[in-house]
mmCIF file of C-alpha atoms in Angstrom:
data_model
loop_
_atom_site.group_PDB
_atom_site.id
_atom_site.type_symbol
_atom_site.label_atom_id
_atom_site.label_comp_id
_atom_site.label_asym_id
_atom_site.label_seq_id
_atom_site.Cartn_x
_atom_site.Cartn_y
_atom_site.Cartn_z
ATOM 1 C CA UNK A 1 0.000 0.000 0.000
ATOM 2 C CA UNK A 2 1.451 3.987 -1.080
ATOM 3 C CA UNK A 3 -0.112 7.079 -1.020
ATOM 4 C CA UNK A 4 -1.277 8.351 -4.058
ATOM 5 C CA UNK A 5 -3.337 11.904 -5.676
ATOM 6 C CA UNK A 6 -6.305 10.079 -6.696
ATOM 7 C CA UNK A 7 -8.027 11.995 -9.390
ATOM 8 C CA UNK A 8 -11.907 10.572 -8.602
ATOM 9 C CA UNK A 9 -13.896 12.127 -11.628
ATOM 10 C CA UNK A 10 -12.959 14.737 -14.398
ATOM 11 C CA UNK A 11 -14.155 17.908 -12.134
ATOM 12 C CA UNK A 12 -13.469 16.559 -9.102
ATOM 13 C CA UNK A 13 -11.320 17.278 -6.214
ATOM 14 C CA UNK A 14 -7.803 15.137 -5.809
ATOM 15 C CA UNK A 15 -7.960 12.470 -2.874
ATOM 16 C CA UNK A 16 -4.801 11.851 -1.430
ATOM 17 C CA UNK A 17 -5.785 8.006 -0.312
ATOM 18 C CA UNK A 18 -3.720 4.973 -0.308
ATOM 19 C CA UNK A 19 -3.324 2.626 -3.617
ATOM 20 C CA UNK A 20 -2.215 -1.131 -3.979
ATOM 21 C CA UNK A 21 0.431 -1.417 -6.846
ATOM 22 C CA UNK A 22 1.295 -5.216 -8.651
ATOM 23 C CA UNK A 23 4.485 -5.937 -8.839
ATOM 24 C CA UNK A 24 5.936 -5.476 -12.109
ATOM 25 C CA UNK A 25 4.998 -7.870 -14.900
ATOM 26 C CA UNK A 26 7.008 -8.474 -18.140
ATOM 27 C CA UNK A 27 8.353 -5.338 -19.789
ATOM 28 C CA UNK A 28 7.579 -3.114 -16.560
ATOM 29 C CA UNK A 29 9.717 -1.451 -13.829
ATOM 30 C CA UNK A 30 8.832 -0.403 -10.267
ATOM 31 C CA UNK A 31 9.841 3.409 -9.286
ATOM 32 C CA UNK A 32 10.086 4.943 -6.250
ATOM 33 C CA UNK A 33 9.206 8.800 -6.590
ATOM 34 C CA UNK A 34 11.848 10.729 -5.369
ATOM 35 C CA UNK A 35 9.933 14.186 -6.810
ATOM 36 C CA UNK A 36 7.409 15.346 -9.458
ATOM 37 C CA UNK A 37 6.456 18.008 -10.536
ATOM 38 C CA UNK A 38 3.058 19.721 -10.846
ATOM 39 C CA UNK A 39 2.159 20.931 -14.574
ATOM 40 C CA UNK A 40 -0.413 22.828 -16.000
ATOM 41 C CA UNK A 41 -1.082 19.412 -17.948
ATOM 42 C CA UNK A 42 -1.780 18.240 -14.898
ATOM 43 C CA UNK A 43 -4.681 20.889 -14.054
ATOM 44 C CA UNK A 44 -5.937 20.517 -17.656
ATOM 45 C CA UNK A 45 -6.780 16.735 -17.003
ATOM 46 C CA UNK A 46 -8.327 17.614 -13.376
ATOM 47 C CA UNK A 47 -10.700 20.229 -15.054
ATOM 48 C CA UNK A 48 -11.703 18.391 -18.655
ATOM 49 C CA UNK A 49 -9.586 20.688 -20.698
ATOM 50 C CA UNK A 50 -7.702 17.335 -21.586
ATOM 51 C CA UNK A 51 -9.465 13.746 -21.331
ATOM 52 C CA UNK A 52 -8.076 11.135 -19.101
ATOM 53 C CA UNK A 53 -9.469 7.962 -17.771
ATOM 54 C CA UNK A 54 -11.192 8.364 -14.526
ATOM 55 C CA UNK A 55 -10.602 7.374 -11.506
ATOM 56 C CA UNK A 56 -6.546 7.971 -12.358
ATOM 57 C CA UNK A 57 -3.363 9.441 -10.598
ATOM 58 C CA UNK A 58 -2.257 12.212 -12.353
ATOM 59 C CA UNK A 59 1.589 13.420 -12.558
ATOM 60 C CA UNK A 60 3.391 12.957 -15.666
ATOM 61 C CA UNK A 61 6.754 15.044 -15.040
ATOM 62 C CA UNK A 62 9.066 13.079 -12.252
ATOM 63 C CA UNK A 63 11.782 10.962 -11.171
ATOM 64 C CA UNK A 64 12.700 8.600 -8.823
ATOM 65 C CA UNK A 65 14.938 4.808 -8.203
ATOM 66 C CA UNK A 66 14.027 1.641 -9.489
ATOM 67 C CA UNK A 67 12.703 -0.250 -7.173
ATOM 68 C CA UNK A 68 12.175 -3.870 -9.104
ATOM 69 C CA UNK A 69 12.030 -4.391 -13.070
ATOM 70 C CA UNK A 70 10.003 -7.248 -14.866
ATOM 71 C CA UNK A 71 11.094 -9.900 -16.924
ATOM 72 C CA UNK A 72 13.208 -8.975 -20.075
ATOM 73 C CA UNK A 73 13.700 -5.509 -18.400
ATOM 74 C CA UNK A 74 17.848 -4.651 -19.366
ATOM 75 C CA UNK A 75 18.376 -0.643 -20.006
ATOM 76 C CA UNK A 76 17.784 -0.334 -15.744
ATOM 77 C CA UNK A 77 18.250 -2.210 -12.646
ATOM 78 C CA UNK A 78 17.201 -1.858 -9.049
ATOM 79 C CA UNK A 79 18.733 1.149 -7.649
ATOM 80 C CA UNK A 80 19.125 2.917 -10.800
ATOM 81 C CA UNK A 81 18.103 6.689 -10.816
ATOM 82 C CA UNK A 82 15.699 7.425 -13.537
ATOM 83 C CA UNK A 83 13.321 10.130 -14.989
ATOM 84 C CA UNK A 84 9.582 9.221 -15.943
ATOM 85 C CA UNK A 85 8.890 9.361 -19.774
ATOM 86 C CA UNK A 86 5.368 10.218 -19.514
ATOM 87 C CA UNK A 87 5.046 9.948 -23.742
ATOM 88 C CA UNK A 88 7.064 7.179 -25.033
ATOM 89 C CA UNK A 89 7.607 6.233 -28.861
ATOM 90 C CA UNK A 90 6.185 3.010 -30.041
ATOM 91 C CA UNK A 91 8.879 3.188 -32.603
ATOM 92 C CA UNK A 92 6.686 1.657 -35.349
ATOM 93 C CA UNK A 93 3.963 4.445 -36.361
ATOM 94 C CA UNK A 94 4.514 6.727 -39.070
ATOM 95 C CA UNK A 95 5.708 9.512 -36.918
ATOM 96 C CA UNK A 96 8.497 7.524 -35.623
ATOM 97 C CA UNK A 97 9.576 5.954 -38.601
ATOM 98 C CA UNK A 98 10.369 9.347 -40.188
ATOM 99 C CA UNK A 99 11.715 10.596 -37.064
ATOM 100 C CA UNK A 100 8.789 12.812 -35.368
ATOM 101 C CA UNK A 101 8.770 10.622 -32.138
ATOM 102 C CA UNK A 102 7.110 13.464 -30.265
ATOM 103 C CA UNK A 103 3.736 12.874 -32.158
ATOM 104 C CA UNK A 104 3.928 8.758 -32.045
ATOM 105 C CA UNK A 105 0.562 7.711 -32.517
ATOM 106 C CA UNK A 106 0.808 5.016 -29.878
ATOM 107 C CA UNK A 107 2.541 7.535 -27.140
ATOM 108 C CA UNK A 108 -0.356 7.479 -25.211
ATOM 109 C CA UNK A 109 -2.035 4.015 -25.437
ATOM 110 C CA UNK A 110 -1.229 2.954 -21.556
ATOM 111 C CA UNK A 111 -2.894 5.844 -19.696
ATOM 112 C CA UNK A 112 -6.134 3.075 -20.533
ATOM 113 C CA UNK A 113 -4.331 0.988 -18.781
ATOM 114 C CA UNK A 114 -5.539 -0.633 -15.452
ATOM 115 C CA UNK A 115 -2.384 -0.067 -13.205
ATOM 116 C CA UNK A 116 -3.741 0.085 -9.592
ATOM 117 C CA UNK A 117 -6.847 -0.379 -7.343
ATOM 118 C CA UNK A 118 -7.794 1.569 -4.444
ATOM 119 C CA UNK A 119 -7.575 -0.035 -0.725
ATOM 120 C CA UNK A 120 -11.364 -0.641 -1.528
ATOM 121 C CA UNK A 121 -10.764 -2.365 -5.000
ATOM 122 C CA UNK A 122 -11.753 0.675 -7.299
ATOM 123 C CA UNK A 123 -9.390 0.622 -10.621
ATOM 124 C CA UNK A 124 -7.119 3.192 -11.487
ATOM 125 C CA UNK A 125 -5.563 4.425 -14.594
ATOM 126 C CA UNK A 126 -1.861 6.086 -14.859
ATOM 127 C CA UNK A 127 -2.764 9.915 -15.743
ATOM 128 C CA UNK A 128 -0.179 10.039 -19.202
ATOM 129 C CA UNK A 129 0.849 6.772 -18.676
ATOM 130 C CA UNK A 130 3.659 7.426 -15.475
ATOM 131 C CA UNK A 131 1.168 8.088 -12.290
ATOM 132 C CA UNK A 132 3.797 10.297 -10.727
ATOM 133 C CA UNK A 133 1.642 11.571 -7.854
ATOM 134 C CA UNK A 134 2.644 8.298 -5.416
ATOM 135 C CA UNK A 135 5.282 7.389 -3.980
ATOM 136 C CA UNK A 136 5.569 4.429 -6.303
ATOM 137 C CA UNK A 137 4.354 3.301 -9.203
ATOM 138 C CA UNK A 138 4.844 0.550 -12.270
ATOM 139 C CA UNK A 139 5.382 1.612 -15.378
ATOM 140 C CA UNK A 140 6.094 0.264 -18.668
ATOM 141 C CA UNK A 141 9.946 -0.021 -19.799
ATOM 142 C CA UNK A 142 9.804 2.730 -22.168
ATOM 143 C CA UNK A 143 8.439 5.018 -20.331
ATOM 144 C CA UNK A 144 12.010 5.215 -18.019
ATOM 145 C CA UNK A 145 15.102 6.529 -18.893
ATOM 146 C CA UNK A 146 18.716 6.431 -16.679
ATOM 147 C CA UNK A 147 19.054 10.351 -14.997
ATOM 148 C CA UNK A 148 22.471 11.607 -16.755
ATOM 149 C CA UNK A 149 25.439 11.573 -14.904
ATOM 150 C CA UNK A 150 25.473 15.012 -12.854
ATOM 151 C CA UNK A 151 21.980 15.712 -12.509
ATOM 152 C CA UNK A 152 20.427 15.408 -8.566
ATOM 153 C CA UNK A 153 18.024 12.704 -8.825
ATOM 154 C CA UNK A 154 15.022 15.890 -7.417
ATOM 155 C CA UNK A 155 16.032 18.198 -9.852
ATOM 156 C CA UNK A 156 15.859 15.363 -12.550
ATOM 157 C CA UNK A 157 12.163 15.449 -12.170
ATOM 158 C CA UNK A 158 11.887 19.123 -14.406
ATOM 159 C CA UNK A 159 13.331 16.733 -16.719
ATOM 160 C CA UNK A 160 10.491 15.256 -17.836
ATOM 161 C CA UNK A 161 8.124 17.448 -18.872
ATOM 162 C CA UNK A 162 8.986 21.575 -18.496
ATOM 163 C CA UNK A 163 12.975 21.233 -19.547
ATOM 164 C CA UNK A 164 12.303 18.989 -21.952
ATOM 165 C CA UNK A 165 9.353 21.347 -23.660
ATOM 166 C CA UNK A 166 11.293 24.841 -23.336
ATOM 167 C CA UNK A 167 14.251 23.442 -24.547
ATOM 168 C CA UNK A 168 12.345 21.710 -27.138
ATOM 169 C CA UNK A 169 10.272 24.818 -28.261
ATOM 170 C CA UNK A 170 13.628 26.899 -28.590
ATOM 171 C CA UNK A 171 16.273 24.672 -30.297
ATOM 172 C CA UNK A 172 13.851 22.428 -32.309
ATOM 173 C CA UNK A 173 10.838 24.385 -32.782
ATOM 174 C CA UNK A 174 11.681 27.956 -33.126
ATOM 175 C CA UNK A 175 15.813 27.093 -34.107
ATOM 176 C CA UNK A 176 16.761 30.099 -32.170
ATOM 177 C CA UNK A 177 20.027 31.147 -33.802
ATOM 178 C CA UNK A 178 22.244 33.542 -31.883
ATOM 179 C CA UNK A 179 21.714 37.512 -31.783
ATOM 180 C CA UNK A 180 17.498 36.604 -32.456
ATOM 181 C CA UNK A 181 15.218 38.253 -30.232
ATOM 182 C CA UNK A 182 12.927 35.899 -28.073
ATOM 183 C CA UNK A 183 9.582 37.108 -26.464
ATOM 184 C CA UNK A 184 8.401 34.345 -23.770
ATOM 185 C CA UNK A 185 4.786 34.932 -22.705
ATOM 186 C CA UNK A 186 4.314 33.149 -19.329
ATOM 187 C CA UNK A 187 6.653 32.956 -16.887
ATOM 188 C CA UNK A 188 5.682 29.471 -15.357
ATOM 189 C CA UNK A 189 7.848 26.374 -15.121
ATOM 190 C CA UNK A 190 7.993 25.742 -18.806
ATOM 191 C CA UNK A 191 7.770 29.718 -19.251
ATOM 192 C CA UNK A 192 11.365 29.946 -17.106
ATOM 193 C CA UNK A 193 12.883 26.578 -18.937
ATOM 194 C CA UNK A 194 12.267 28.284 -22.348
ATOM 195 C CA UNK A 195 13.797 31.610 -20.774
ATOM 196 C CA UNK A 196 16.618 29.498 -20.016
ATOM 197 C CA UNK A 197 17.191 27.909 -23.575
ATOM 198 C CA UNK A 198 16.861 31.196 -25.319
ATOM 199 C CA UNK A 199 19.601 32.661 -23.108
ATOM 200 C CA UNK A 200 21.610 29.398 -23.832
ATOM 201 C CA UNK A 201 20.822 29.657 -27.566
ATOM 202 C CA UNK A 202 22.245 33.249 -27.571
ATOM 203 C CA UNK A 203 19.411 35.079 -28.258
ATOM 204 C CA UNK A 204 20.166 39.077 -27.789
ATOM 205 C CA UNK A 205 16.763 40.856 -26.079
ATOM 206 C CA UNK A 206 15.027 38.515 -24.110
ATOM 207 C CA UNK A 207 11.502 39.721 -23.461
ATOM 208 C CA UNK A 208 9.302 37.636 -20.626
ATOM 209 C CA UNK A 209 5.481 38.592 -20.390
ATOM 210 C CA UNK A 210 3.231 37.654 -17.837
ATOM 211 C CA UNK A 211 0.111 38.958 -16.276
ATOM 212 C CA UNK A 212 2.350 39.307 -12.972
ATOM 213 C CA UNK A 213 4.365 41.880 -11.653
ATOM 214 C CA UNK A 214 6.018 39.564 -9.043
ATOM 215 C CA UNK A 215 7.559 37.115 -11.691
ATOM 216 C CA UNK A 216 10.153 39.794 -12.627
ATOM 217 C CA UNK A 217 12.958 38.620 -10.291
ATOM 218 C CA UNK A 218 12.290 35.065 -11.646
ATOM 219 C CA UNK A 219 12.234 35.866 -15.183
ATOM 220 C CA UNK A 220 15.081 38.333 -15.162
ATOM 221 C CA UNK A 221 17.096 35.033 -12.894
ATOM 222 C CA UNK A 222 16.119 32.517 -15.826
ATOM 223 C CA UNK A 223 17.687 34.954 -18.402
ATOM 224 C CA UNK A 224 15.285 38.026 -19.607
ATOM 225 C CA UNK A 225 16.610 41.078 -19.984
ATOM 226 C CA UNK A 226 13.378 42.363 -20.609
ATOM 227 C CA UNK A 227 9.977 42.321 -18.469
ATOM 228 C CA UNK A 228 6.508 43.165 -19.921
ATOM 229 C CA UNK A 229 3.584 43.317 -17.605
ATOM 230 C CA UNK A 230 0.929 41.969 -20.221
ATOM 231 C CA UNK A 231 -1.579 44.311 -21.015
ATOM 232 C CA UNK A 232 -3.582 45.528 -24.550
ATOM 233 C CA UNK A 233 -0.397 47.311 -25.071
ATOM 234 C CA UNK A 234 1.867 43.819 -25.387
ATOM 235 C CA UNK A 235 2.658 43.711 -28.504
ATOM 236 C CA UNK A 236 3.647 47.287 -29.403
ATOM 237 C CA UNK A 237 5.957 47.174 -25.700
ATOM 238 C CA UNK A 238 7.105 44.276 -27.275
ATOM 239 C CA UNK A 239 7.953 45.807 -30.807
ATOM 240 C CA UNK A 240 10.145 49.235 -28.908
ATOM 241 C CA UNK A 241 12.124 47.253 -27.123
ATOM 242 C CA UNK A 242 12.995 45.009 -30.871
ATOM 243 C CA UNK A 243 14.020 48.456 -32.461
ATOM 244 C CA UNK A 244 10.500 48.520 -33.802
ATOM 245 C CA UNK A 245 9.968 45.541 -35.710
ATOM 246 C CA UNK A 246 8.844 42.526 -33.392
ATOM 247 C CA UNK A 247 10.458 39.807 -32.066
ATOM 248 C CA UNK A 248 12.456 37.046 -34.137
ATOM 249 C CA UNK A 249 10.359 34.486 -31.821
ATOM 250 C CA UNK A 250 7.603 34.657 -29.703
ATOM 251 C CA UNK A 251 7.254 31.162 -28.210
ATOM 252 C CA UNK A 252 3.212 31.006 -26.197
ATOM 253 C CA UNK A 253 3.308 28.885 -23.011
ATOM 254 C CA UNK A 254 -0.065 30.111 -22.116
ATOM 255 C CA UNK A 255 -2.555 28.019 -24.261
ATOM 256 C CA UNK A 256 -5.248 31.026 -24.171
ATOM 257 C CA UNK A 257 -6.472 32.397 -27.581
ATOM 258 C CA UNK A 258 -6.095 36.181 -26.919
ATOM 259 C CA UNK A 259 -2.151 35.183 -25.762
ATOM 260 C CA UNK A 260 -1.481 33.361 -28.514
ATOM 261 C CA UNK A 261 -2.671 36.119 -30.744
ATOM 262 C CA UNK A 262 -0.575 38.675 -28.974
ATOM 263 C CA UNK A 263 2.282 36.377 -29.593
ATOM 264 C CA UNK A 264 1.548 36.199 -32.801
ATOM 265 C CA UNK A 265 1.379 40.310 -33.174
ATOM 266 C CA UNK A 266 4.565 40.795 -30.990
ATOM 267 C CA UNK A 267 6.677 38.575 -33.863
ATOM 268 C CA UNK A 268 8.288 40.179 -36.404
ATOM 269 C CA UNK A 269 7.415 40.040 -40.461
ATOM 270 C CA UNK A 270 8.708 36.699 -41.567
ATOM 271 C CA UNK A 271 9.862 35.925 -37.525
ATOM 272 C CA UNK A 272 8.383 32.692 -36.068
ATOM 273 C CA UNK A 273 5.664 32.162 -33.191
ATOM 274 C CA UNK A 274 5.533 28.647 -31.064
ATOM 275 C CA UNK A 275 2.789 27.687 -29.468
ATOM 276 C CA UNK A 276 3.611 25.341 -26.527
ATOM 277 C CA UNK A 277 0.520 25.985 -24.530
ATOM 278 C CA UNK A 278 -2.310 23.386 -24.751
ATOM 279 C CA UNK A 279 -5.693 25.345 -24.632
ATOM 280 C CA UNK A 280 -9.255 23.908 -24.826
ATOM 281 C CA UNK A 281 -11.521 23.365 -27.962
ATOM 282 C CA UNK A 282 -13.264 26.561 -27.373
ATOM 283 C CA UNK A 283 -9.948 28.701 -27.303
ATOM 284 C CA UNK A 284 -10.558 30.175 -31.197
ATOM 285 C CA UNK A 285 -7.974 32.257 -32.673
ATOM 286 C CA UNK A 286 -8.671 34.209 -35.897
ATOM 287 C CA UNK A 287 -6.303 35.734 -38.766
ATOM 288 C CA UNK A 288 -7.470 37.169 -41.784
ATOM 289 C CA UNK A 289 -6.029 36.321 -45.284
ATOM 290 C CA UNK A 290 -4.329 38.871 -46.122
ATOM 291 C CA UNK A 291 -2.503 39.421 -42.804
ATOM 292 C CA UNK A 292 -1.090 36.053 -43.259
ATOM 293 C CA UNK A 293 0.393 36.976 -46.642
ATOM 294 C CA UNK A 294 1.192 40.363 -45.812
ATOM 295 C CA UNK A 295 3.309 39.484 -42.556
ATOM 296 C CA UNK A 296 5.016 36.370 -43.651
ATOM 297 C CA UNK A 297 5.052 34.645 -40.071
ATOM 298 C CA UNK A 298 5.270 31.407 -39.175
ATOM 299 C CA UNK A 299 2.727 29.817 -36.667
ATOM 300 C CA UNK A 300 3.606 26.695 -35.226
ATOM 301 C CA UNK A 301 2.229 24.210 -32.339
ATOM 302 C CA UNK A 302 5.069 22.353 -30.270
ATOM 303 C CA UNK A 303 4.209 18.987 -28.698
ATOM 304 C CA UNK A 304 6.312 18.195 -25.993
ATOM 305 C CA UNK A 305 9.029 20.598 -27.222
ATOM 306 C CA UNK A 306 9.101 18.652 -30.890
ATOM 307 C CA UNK A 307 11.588 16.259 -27.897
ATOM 308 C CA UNK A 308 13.130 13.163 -28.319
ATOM 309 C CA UNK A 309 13.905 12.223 -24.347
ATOM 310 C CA UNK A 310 16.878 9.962 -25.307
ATOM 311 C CA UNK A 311 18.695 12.113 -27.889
ATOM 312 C CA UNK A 312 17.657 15.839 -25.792
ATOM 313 C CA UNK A 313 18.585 14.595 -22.293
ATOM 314 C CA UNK A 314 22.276 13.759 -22.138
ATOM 315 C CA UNK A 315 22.246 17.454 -24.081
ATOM 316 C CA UNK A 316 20.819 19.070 -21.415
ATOM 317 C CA UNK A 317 23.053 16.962 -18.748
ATOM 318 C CA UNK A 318 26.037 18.825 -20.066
ATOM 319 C CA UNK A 319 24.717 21.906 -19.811
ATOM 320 C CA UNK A 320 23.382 21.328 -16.017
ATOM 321 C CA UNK A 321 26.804 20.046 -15.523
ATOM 322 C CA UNK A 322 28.561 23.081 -16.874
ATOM 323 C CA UNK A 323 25.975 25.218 -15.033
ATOM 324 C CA UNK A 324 24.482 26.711 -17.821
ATOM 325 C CA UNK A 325 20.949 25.498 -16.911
ATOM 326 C CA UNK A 326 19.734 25.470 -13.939
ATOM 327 C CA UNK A 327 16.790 23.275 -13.319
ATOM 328 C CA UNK A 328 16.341 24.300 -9.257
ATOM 329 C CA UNK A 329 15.492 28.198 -10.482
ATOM 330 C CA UNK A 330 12.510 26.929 -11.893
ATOM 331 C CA UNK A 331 11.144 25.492 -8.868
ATOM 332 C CA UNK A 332 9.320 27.922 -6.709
ATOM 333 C CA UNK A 333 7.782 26.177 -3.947
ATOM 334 C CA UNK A 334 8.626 22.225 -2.783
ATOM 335 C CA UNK A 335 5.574 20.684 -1.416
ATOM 336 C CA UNK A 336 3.578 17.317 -0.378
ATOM 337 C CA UNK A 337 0.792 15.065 -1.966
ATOM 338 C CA UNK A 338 -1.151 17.165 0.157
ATOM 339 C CA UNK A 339 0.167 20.636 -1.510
ATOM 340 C CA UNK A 340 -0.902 19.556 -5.150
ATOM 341 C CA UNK A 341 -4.673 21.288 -4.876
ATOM 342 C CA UNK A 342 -3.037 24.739 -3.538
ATOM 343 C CA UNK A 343 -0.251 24.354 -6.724
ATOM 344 C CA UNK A 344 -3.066 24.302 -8.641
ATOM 345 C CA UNK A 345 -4.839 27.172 -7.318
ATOM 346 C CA UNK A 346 -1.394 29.080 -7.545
ATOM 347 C CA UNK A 347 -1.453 28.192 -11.058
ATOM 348 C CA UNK A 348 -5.247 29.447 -11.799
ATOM 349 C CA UNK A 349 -3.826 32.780 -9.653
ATOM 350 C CA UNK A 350 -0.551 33.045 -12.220
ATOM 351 C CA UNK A 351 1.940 32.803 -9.031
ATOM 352 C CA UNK A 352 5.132 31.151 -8.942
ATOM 353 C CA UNK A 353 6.606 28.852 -11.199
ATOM 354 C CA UNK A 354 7.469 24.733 -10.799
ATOM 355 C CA UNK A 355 5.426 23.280 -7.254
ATOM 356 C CA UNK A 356 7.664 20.288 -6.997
ATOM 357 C CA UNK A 357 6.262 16.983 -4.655
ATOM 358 C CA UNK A 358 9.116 16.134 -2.728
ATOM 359 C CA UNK A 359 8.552 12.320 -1.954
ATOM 360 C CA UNK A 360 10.713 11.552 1.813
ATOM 361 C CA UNK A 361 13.505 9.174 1.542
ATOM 362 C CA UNK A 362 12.948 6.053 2.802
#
């Protein structure tokens, strides 16, 4: 028996209640949560913005040690430190045989899955396939990878989701080259990771926007060297402090329609805006025809930062290691199981950056 966020019905409110996890069958491995971290993801599959199986444990973005593997199980042992891959490639769809592993068509077949049952028998499903809010759980082989060399087994967690999508939306997404200009709108955990790439990148003016005063220090830490205070105004701030024409990039980590449209007006003619933030269905955003032409841009969405885990992590290992990146500046408040609900109302308020569950040691 662990302790688990139970996620009881789309809508409803998170029970922190024990589970009973199966030891690992064939092709799975045992993990004992060391930290995860709480994502706007996370609040989108609470709330119906995104589906998920119900009853489920959420958490997608962790990492922890192997506790026991199944048969056939050889890439990690017992007592091997590894980060949670909450969307692993099948390797066999069309996506991944041409190399697009972040949009493998099988990535999220085991969040169906029946992993766990409630002390009273109730089935559960793993929210995104890796359950990271328990201290265990059992997941399948592919959805673990070894933490680099370097990295604190904690701070490995940001790993797996908000490093991994910043990065992502910078180097493969957007291709930041050096000198570029880089407007960031949302200063949350993924917000401060991609703030962090651009400033690795080498991108000259650095503009953050968010809707809060307070997340200057933070943004200015991660690497902005400009702070906008969003507003109706956005976009033209955005364009005097560019030397009037926009930004190279404007990458969204918002997922609201009006944002994404600002990001869009705050790029440049024939710049680039990313969209990394996942909005619902009834978040329209309109251009007209001409505009399109007329500007040139480039509108993009970014799944999980356009990432492949096993080729992106040992990149971002050397850069931890040379302390380029630093994945604790992201985190703004460590918390328990018990903390997730408040993380999430910190999110719906716009304060702070990464919550991080901070699982005891045994």
């Amino acid at each position: 028996m662990i302790r688990a966020a139970v996620l009881p019905a789309v809508g409803s409110p998170l029970e922190i209640t024990g589970i009973e996890l199966p030891e690992p069958g064939p092709g799975q491995v045992r993990v004992r949560l060391a930290a995860a971290g709480v994502c706007h993801s996370d609040l989108s599959l609470s709330n119906g913005t995104m589906r998920v199986p119900v009853p489920a444990v959420l958490g997608h973005e962790g990492a922890g040690t192997v506790v026991s593997v199944g048969e056939g199980v050889t890439h990690v042992a017992p007592g091997d430190g590894v980060v949670l891959n909450w969307a692993p490639s099948c390797g066999t769809c069309h996506h991944c045989t041409i190399g697009e592993v972040w949009l493998c068509a099988n990535a999220l077949t085991g969040a169906a899955n029946v992993y766990a049952r409630t002390q009273h028998g109730t089935e559960l499903h793993p929210g995104l396939n890796v359950a990271a809010f328990a201290e265990e759980t059992v997941v399948a082989a592919n959805c673990v990878l070894p933490v680099p060399d370097g990295v604190p087994l904690t701070d490995a967690a940001l790993l797996g989701c908000a490093v991994l999508t910043g990065w992502g939306a910078v180097h493969h997404s957007a291709r930041v080259r050096e000198g570029e200009s880089v407007a960031v709108f949302g200063v949350g955990g993924v917000g401060l990771a991609t703030l962090q790439a651009a400033r690795i990148a080498g991108a000259s003016t650095i503009v953050a926007v968010d809707v809060s005063p307070e997340k200057e220090a933070l943004a200015r830490a991660a690497g902005a060297t400009e702070y906008v205070v969003a507003s109706e105004t956005t976009a033209k701030e955005i364009r005097k402090l560019t030397g009037g024409h926009g930004a190279d990039v404007s990458v969204e980590c918002v997922g609201r329609a009006a944002t994404i449209r600002t990001a869009w007006e705050a790029t440049r003619r024939g710049g680039r805006t990313t969209v990394v933030g996942i909005g619902g269905k009834d978040q329209q955003v309109t251009f007209n025809a001409l505009e399109i032409f007329h500007w040139g841009r480039t509108l993009s969405g970014c799944v999980y930062g356009n990432s492949d885990p096993a080729r992106d992590l040992p990149v971002l290992a050397g850069h931890i290691r040379a302390g380029r990146l630093d994945l604790g500046a992201l985190v703004t408040e460590r918390i328990t199981l018990e903390g997730i609900p408040g993380a999430f109302d910190n999110m719906l308020a716009g304060k702070g950056g990464r919550a991080l569950v901070v699982f005891p040691t045994p």
